[in-house]
mmCIF file of C-alpha atoms and ligand atoms in Angstrom:
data_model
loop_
_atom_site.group_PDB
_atom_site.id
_atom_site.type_symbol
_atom_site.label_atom_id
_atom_site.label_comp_id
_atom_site.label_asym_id
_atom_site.label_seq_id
_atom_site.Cartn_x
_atom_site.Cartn_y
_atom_site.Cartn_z
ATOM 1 C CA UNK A 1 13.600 22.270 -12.506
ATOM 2 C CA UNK A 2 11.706 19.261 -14.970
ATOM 3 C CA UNK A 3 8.582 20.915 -14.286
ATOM 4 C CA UNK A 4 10.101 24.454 -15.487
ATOM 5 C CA UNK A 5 11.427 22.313 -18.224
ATOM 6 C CA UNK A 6 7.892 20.513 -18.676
ATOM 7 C CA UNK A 7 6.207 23.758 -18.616
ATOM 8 C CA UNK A 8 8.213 25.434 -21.292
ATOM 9 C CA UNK A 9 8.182 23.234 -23.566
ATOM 10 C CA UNK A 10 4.452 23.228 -24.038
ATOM 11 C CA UNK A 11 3.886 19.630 -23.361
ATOM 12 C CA UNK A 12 2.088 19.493 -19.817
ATOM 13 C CA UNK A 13 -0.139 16.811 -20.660
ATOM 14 C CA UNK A 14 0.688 13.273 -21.535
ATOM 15 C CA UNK A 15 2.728 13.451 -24.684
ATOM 16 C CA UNK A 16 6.157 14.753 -23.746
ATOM 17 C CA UNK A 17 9.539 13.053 -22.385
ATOM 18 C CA UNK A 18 8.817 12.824 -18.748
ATOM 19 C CA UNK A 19 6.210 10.303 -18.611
ATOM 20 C CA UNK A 20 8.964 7.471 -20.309
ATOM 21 C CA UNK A 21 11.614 9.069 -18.145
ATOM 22 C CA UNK A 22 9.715 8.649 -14.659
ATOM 23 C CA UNK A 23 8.714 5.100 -15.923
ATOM 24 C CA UNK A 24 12.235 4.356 -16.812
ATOM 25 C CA UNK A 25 13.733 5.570 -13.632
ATOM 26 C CA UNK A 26 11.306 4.079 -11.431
ATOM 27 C CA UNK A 27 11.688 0.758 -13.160
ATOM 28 C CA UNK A 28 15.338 0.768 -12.024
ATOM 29 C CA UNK A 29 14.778 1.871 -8.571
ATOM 30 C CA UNK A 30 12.472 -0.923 -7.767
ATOM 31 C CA UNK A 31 14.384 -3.952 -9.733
ATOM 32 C CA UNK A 32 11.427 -4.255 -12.608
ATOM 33 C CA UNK A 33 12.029 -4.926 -16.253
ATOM 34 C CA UNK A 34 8.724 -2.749 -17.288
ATOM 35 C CA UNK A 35 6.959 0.278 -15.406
ATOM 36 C CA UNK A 36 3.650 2.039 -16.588
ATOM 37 C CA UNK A 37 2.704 5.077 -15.121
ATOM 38 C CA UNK A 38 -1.381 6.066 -14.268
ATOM 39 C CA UNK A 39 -3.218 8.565 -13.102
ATOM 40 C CA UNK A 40 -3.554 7.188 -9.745
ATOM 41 C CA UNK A 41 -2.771 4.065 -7.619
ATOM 42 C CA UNK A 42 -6.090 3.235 -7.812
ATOM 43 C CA UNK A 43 -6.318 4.075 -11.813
ATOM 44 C CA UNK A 44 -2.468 1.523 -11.621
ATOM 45 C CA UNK A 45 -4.635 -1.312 -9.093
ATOM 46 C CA UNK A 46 -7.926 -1.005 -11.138
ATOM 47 C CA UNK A 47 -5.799 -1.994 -14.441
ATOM 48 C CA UNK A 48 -3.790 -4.767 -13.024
ATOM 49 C CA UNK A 49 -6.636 -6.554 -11.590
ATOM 50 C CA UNK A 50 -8.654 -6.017 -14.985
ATOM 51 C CA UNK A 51 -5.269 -7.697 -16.525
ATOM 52 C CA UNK A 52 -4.784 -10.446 -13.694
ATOM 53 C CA UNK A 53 -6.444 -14.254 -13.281
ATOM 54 C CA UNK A 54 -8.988 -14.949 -15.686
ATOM 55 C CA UNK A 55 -9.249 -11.387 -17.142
ATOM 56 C CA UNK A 56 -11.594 -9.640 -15.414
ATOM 57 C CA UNK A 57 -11.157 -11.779 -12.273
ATOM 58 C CA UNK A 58 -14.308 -13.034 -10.749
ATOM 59 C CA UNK A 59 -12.846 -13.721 -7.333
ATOM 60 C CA UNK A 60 -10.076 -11.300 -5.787
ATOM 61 C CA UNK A 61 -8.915 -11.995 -2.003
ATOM 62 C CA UNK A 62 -7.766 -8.659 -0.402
ATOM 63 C CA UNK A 63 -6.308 -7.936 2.924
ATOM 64 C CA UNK A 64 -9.464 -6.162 5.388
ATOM 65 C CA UNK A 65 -7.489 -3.660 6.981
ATOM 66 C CA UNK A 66 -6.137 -1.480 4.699
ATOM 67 C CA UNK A 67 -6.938 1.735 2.981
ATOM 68 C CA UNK A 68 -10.205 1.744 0.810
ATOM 69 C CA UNK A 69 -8.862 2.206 -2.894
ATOM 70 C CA UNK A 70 -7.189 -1.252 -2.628
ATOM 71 C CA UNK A 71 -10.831 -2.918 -2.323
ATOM 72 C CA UNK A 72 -12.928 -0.525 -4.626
ATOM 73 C CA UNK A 73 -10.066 -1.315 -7.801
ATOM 74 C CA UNK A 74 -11.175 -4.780 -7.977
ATOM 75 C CA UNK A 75 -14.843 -3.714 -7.235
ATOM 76 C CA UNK A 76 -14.737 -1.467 -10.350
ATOM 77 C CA UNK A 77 -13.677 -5.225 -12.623
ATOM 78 C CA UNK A 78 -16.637 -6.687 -11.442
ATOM 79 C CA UNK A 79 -14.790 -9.281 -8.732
ATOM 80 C CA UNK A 80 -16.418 -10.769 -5.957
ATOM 81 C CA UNK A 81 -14.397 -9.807 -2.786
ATOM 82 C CA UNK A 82 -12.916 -11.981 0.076
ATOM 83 C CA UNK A 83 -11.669 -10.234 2.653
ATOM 84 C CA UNK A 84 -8.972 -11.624 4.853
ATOM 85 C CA UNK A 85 -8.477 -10.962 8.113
ATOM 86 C CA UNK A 86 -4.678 -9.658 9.404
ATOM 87 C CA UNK A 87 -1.894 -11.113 11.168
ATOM 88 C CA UNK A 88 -0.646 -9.842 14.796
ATOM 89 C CA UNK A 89 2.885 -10.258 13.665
ATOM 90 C CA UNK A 90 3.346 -7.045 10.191
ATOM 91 C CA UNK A 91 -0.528 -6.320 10.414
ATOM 92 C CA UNK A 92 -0.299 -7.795 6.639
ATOM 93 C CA UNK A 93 -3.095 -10.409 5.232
ATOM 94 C CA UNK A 94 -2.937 -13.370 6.951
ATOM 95 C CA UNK A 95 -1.660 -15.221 4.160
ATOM 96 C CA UNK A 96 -0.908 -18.596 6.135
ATOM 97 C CA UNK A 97 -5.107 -18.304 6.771
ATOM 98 C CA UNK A 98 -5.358 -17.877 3.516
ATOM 99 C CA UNK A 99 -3.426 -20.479 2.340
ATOM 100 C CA UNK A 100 -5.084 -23.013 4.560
ATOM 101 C CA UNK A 101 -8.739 -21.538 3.779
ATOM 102 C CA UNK A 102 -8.445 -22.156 -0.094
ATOM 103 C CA UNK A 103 -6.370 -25.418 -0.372
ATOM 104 C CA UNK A 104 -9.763 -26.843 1.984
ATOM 105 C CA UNK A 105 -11.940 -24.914 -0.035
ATOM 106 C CA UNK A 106 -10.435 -26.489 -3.272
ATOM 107 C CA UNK A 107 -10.347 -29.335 -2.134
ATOM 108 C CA UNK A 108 -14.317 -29.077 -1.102
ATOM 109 C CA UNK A 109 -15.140 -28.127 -4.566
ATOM 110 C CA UNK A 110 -16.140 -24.368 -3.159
ATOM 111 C CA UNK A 111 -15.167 -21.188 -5.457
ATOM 112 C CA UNK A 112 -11.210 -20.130 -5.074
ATOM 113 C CA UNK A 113 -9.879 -16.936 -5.629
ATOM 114 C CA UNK A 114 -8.215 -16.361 -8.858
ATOM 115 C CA UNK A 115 -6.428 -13.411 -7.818
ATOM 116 C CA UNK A 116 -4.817 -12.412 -4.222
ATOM 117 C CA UNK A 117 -4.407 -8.683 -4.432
ATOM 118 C CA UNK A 118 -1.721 -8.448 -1.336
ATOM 119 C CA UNK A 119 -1.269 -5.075 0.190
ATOM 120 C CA UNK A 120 1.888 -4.095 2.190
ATOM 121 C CA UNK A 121 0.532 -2.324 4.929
ATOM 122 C CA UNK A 122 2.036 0.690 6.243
ATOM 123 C CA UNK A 123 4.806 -0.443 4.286
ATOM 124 C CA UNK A 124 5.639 -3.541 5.969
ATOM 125 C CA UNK A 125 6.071 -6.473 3.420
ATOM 126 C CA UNK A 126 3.767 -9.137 3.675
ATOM 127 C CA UNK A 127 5.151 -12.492 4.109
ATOM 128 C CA UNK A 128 4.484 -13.767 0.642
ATOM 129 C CA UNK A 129 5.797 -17.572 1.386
ATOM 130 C CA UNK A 130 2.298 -19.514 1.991
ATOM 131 C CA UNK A 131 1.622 -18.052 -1.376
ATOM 132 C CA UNK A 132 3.531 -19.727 -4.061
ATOM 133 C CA UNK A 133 1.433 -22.934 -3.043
ATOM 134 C CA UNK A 134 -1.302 -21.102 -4.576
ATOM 135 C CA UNK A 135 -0.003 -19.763 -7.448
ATOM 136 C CA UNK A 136 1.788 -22.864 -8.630
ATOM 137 C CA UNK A 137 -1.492 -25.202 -7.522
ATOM 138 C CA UNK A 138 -4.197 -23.440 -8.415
ATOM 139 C CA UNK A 139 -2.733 -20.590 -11.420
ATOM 140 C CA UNK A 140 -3.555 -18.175 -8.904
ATOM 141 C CA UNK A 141 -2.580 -14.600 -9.798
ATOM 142 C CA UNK A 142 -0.728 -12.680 -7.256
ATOM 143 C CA UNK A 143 -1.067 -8.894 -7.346
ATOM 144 C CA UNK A 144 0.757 -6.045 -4.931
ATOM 145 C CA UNK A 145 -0.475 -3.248 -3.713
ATOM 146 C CA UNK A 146 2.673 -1.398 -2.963
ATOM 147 C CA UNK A 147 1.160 2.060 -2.789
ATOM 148 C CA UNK A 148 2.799 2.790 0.723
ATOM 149 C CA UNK A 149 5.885 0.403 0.116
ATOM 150 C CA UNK A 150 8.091 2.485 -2.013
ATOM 151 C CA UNK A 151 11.220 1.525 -0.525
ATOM 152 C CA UNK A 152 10.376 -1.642 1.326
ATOM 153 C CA UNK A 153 11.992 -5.574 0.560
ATOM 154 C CA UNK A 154 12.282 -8.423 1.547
ATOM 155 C CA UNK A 155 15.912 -9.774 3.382
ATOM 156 C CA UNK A 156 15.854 -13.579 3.559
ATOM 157 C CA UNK A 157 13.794 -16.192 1.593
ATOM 158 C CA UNK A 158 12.759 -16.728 -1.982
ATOM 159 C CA UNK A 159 12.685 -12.976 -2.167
ATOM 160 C CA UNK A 160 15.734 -11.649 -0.993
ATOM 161 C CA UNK A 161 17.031 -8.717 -1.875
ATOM 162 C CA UNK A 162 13.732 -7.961 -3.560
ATOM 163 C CA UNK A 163 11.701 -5.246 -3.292
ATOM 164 C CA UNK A 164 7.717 -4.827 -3.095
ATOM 165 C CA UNK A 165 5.898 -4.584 -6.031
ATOM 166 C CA UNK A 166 8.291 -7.318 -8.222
ATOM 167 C CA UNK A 167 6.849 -10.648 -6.355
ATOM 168 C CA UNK A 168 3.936 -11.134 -8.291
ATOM 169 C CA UNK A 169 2.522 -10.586 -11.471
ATOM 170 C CA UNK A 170 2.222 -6.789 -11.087
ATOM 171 C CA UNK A 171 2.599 -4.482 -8.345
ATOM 172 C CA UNK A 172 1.316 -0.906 -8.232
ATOM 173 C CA UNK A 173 2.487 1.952 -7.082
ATOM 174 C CA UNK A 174 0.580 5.397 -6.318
ATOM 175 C CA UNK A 175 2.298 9.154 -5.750
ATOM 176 C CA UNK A 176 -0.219 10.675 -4.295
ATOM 177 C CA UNK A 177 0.521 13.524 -2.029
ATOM 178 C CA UNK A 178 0.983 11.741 1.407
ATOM 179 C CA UNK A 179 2.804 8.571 -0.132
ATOM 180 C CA UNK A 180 6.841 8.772 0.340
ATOM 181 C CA UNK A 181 7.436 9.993 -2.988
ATOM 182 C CA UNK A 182 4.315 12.158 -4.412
ATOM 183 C CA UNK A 183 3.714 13.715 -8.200
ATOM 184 C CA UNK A 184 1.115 15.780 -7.065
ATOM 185 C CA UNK A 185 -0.973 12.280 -7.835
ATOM 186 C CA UNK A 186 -0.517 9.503 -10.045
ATOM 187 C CA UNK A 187 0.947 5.727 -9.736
ATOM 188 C CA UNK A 188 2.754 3.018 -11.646
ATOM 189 C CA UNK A 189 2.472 -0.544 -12.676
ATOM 190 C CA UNK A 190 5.476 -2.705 -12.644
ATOM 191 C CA UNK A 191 5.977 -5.987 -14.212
ATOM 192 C CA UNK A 192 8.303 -8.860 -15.729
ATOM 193 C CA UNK A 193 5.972 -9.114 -18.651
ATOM 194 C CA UNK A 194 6.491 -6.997 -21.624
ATOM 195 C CA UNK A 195 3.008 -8.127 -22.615
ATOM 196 C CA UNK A 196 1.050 -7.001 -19.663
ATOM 197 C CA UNK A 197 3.025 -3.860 -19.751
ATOM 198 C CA UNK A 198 2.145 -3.266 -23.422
ATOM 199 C CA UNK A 199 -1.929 -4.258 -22.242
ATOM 200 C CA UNK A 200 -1.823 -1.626 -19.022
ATOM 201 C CA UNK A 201 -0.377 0.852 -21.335
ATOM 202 C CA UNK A 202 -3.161 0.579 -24.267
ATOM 203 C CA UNK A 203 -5.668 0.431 -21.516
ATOM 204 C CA UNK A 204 -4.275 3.529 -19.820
ATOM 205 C CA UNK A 205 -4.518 5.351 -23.112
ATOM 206 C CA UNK A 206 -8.034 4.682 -24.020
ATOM 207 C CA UNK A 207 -7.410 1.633 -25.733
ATOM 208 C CA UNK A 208 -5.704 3.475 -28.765
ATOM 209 C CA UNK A 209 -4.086 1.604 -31.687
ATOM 210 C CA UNK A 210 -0.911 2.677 -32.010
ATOM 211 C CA UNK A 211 -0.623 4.578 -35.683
ATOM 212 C CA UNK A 212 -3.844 4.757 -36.237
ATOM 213 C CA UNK A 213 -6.394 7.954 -35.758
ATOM 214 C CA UNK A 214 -9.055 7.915 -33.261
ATOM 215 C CA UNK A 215 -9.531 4.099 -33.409
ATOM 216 C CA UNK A 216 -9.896 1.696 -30.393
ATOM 217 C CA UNK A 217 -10.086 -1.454 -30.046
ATOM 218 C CA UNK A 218 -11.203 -1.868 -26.394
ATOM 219 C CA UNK A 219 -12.951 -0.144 -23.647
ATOM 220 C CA UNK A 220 -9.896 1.842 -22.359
ATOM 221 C CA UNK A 221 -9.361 4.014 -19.811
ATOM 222 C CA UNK A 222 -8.041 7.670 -19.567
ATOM 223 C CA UNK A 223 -5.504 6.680 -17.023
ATOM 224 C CA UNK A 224 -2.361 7.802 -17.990
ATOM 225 C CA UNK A 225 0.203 9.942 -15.986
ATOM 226 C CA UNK A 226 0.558 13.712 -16.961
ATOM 227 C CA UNK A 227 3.663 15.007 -18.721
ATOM 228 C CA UNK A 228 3.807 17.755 -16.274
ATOM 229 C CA UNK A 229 2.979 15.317 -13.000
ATOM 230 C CA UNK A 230 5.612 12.968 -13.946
ATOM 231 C CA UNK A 231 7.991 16.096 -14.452
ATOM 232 C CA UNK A 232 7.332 16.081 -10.504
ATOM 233 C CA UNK A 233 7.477 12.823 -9.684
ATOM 234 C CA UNK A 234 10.795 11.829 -11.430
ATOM 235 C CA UNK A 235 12.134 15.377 -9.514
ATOM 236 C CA UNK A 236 10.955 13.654 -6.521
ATOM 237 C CA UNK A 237 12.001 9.912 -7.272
ATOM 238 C CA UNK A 238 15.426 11.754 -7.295
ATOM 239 C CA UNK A 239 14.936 12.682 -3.598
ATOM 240 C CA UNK A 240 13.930 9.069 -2.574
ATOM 241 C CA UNK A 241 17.299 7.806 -0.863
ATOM 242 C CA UNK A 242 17.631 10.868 1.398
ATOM 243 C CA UNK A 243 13.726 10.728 2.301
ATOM 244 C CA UNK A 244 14.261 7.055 3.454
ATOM 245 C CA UNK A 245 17.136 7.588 5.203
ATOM 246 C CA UNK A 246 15.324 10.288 6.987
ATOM 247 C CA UNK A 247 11.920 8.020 7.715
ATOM 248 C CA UNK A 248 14.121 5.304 9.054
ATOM 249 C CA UNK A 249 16.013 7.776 11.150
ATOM 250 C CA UNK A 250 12.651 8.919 12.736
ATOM 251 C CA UNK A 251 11.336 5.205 13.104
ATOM 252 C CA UNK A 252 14.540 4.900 14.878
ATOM 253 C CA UNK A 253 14.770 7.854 17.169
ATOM 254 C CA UNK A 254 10.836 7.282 18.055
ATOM 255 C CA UNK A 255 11.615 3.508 18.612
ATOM 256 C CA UNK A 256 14.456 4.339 21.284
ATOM 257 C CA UNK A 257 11.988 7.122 22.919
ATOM 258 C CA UNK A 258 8.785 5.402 23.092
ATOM 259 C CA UNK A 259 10.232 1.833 23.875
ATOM 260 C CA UNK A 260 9.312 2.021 27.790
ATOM 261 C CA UNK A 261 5.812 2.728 27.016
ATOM 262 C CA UNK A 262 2.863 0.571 27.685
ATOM 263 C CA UNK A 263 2.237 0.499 24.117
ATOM 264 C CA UNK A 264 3.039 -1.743 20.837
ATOM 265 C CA UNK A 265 5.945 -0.476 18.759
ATOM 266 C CA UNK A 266 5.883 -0.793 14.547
ATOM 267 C CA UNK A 267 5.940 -4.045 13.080
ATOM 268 C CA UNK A 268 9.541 -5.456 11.906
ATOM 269 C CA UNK A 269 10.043 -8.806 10.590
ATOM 270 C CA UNK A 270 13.709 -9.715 10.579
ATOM 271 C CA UNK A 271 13.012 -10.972 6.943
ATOM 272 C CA UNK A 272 11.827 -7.411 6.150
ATOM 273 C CA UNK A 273 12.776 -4.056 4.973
ATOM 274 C CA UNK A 274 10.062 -1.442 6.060
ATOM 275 C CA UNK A 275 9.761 1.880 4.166
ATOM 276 C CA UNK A 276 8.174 3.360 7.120
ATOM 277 C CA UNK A 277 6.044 4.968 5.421
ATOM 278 C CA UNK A 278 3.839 5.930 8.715
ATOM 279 C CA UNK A 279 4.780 5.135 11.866
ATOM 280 C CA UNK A 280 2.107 3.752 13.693
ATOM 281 C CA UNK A 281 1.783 2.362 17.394
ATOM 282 C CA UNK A 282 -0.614 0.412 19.135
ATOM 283 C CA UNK A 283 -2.155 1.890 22.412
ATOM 284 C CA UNK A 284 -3.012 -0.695 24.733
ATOM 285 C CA UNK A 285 -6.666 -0.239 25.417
ATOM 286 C CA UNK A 286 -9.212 0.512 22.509
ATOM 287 C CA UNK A 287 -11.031 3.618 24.579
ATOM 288 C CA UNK A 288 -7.705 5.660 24.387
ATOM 289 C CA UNK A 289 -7.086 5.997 20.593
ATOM 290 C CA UNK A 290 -9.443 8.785 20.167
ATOM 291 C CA UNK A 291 -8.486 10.562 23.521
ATOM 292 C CA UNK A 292 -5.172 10.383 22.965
ATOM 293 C CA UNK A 293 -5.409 12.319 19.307
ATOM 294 C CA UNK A 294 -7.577 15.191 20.815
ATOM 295 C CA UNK A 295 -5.223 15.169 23.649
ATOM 296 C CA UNK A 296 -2.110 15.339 20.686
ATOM 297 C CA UNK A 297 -4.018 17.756 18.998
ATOM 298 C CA UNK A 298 -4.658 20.295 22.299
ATOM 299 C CA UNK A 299 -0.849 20.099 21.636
ATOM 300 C CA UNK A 300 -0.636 20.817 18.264
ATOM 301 C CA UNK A 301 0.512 17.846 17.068
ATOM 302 C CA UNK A 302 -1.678 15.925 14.721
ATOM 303 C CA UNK A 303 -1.725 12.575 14.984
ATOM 304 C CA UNK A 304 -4.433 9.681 13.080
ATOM 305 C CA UNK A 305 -6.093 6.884 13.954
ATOM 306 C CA UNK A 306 -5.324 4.509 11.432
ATOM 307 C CA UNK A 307 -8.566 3.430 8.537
ATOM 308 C CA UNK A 308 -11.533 1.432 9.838
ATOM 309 C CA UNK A 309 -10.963 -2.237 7.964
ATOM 310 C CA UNK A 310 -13.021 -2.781 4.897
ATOM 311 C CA UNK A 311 -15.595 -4.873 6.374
ATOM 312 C CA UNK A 312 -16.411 -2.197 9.010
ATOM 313 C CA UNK A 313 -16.812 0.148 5.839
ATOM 314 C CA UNK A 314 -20.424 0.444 4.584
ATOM 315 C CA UNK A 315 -19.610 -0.869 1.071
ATOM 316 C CA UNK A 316 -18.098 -4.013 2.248
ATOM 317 C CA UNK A 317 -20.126 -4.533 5.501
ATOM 318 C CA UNK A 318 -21.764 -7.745 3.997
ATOM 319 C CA UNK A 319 -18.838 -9.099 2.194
ATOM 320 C CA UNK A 320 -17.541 -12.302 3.111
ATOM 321 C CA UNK A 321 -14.283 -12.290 5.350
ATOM 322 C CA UNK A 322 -12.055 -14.510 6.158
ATOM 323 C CA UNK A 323 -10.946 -15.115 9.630
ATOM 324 C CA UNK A 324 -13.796 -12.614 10.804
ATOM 325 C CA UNK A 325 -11.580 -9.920 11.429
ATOM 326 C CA UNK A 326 -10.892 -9.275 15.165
ATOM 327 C CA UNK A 327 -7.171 -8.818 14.484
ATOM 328 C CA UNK A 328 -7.907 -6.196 11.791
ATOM 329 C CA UNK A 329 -10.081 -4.708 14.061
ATOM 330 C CA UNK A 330 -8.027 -4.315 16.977
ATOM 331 C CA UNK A 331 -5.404 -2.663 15.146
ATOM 332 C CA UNK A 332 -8.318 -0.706 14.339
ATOM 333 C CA UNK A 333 -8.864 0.446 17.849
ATOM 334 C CA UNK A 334 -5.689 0.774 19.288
ATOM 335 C CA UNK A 335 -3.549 2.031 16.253
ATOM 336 C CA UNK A 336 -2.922 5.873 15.898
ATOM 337 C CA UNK A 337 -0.272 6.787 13.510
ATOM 338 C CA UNK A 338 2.499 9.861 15.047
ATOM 339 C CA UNK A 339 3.555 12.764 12.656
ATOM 340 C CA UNK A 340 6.010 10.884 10.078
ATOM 341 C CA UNK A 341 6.956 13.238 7.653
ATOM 342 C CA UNK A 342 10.537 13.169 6.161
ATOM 343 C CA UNK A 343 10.851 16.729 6.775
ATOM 344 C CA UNK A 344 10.630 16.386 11.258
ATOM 345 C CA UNK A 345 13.856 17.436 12.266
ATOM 346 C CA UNK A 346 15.396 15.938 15.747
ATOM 347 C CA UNK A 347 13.904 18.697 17.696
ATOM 348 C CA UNK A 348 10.484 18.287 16.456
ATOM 349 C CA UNK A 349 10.566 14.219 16.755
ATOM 350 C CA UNK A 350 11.423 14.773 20.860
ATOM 351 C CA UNK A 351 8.679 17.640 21.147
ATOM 352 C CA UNK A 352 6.231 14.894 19.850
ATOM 353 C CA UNK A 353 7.799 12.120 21.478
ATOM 354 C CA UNK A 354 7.885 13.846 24.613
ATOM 355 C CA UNK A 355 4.198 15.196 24.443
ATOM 356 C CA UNK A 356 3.056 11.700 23.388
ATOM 357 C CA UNK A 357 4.612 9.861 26.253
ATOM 358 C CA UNK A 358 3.123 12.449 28.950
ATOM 359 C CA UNK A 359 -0.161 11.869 27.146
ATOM 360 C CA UNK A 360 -0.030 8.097 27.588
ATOM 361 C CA UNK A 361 1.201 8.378 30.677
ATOM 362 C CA UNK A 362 -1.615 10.620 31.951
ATOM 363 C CA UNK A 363 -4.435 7.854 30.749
ATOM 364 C CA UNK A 364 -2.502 5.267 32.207
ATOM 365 C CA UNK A 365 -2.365 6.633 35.752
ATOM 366 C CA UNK A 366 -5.863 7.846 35.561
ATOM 367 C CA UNK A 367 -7.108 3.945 35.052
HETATM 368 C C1 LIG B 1 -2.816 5.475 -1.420
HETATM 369 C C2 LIG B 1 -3.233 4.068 -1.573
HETATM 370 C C3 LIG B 1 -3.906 3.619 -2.717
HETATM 371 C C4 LIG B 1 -4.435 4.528 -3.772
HETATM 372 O O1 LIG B 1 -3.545 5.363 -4.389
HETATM 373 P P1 LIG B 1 -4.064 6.730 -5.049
HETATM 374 O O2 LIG B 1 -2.865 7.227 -5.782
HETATM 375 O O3 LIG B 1 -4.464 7.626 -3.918
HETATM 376 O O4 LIG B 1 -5.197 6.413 -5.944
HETATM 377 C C5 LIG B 1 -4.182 2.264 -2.833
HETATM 378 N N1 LIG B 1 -3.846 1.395 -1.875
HETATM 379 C C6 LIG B 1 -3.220 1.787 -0.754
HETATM 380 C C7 LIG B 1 -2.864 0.751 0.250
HETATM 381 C C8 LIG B 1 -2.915 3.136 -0.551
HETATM 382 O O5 LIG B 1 -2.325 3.522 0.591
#
């Protein structure tokens, strides 16, 4: 219907209502005073960071396992990388490690971060506690990567009632078409500060003064959201209670079939509000990750292992990482993520349930 609307106006591209409309709406949905929509959650992280610590930051510490675009943003400001390794408990940065690793380092006289770019993997919050010693010590910035979070919170502690993506300085956002609410692709920046929102959105726009005619006054960026793609995503954004109603419904009925299995359920933090955005289990040897999905897929169901972790990627291979990474990479080799999609109706959930529990079964017995 908006993108009907969109396309009769005339204005698909970015002038046109739906861009302020989507930002406005989204604002409210997720608790923040300002939202600026991108072109991307990458185009919404690579902005941030540019915006974040001591503009560009020259140190940004990001968690290892998690999906590639969350590293290569602050690659493209020209920050040196620290990976961090992940916690057994969400999967999430190990931010206690973290905490630990720079107050010694500080202390030591070694290079700190000046931004922690923390990712909520899978949608599971990351515990942001051992954090706010950094920030309030050291001016650390602290920026979210809530691309796969839409929907997630925190419960209990300094954040309660909180959702991703409003804890630190900025927290992006990305629609892209297998996040939980897509505009074909795109993202959004959110923010307390109505100056960093006014600075993402000149630098989303090419760096245009307002009023004036083909005259810039920084190196900008075309980075902002389509009229027509935000005509989508506000459509969508509309949809969101139902669709996470419906993902916690199937994190729920695969949680009550699978729970016998010799296998490790999703995390859940009793401080946390998932969005389950994927659900994702871990087998319990590494060997049987990639049977197990061409096993799945002689069913024709499709399931995925989850990403390699940054440092096993060949861009990153030599950065330095924190904690070495053995929990990131076991996740790694025992993680494989079941279909998720909103749409799975009860039938379909116990047809993969069922064929994933014979499969397991099956390589259990045969070892
Ligand atoms: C999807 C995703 C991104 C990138 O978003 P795009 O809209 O695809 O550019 C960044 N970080 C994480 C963790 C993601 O899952």
């Amino acid at each position: 219907m908006y993108v009907r609307q969109c396309i009769e106006s005339g204005y698909v591209s970015s002038a046109g209502p739906f861009v302020g409309r989507f930002e406005d709406a989204f604002a409210q949905v997720v608790g923040a005073p300002h939202a600026v929509a991108c072109a991307s959650g990458t185009a919404a992280l690579h902005v941030a960071l540019q915006l974040s610590g001591e503009q560009p930051p020259r140190m940004v510490a990001v968690s290892t396992f998690t999906f590639i675009a969350s590293a290569n943003a602050a690659t493209y400001t020209g920050a040196q990388l620290l990976l961090v390794d992940s916690e057994p408990d969400t999967w999430n940065m190990n931010t206690q490690m973290l905490r630990d690793h720079t107050v010694r380092s500080a202390r030591m006289g070694k290079r700190i971060p000046d931004v922690i770019e923390v990712v909520h993997v899978l949608g599971h919050p990351a515990d942001m506690e051992p954090l706010w010693e950094l920030r309030d010590r050291f001016g650390i910035t602290i920026v979210e990567d809530a691309a796969e979070s839409l929907g997630a919170g925190w419960k209990s502690g300094t954040l309660a009632g909180q959702h991703t993506g409003t804890a630190g300085q900025m927290g992006c956002f990305s629609f892209n078409g297998n996040k939980i609410v897509t505009s074909g692709g795109g993202g959004m920046i959110v923010t307390a500060d109505a100056d960093l929102a006014a600075k993402a959105r000149h630098l989303t726009t090419q760096a245009k003064k307002p009023g004036e005619v083909y005259v810039h006054d920084a190196v900008g960026y075309n980075y902002r959201l389509t009229n027509l793609a935000a005509a989508l995503g506000l459509a969508q954004l509309e949809r969101l209670p139902q669709r996470l109603r419906s993902k916690r419904a199937i994190a729920a009925a695969y949680n009550a079939l699978l729970g016998d299995l010799p296998i490790t359920l999703p995390p859940r933090a009793p401080w946390a509000t998932p969005s389950h955005w994927l659900y994702t289990v871990l087998l319990r040897k590494r060997f049987e990750s990639d049977e197990l999905v061409a096993a799945m897929a002689a069913n024709g169901i499709q399931m995925r292992r989850v990403w390699a972790p940054l440092h096993r990627q060949p861009p990153y291979r030599k950065t330095e990482i924190l904690g070495g990474g053995e929990v990131a990479d076991d996740l790694y080799w025992r993680g494989v993520s079941l279909p998720s999609s909103a749409h799975l109706d009860a039938a379909q959930q116990n047809e993969v349930c069922e064929a994933f529990r014979q499969t397991v079964l099956a390589s259990t017995r045969r070892r």
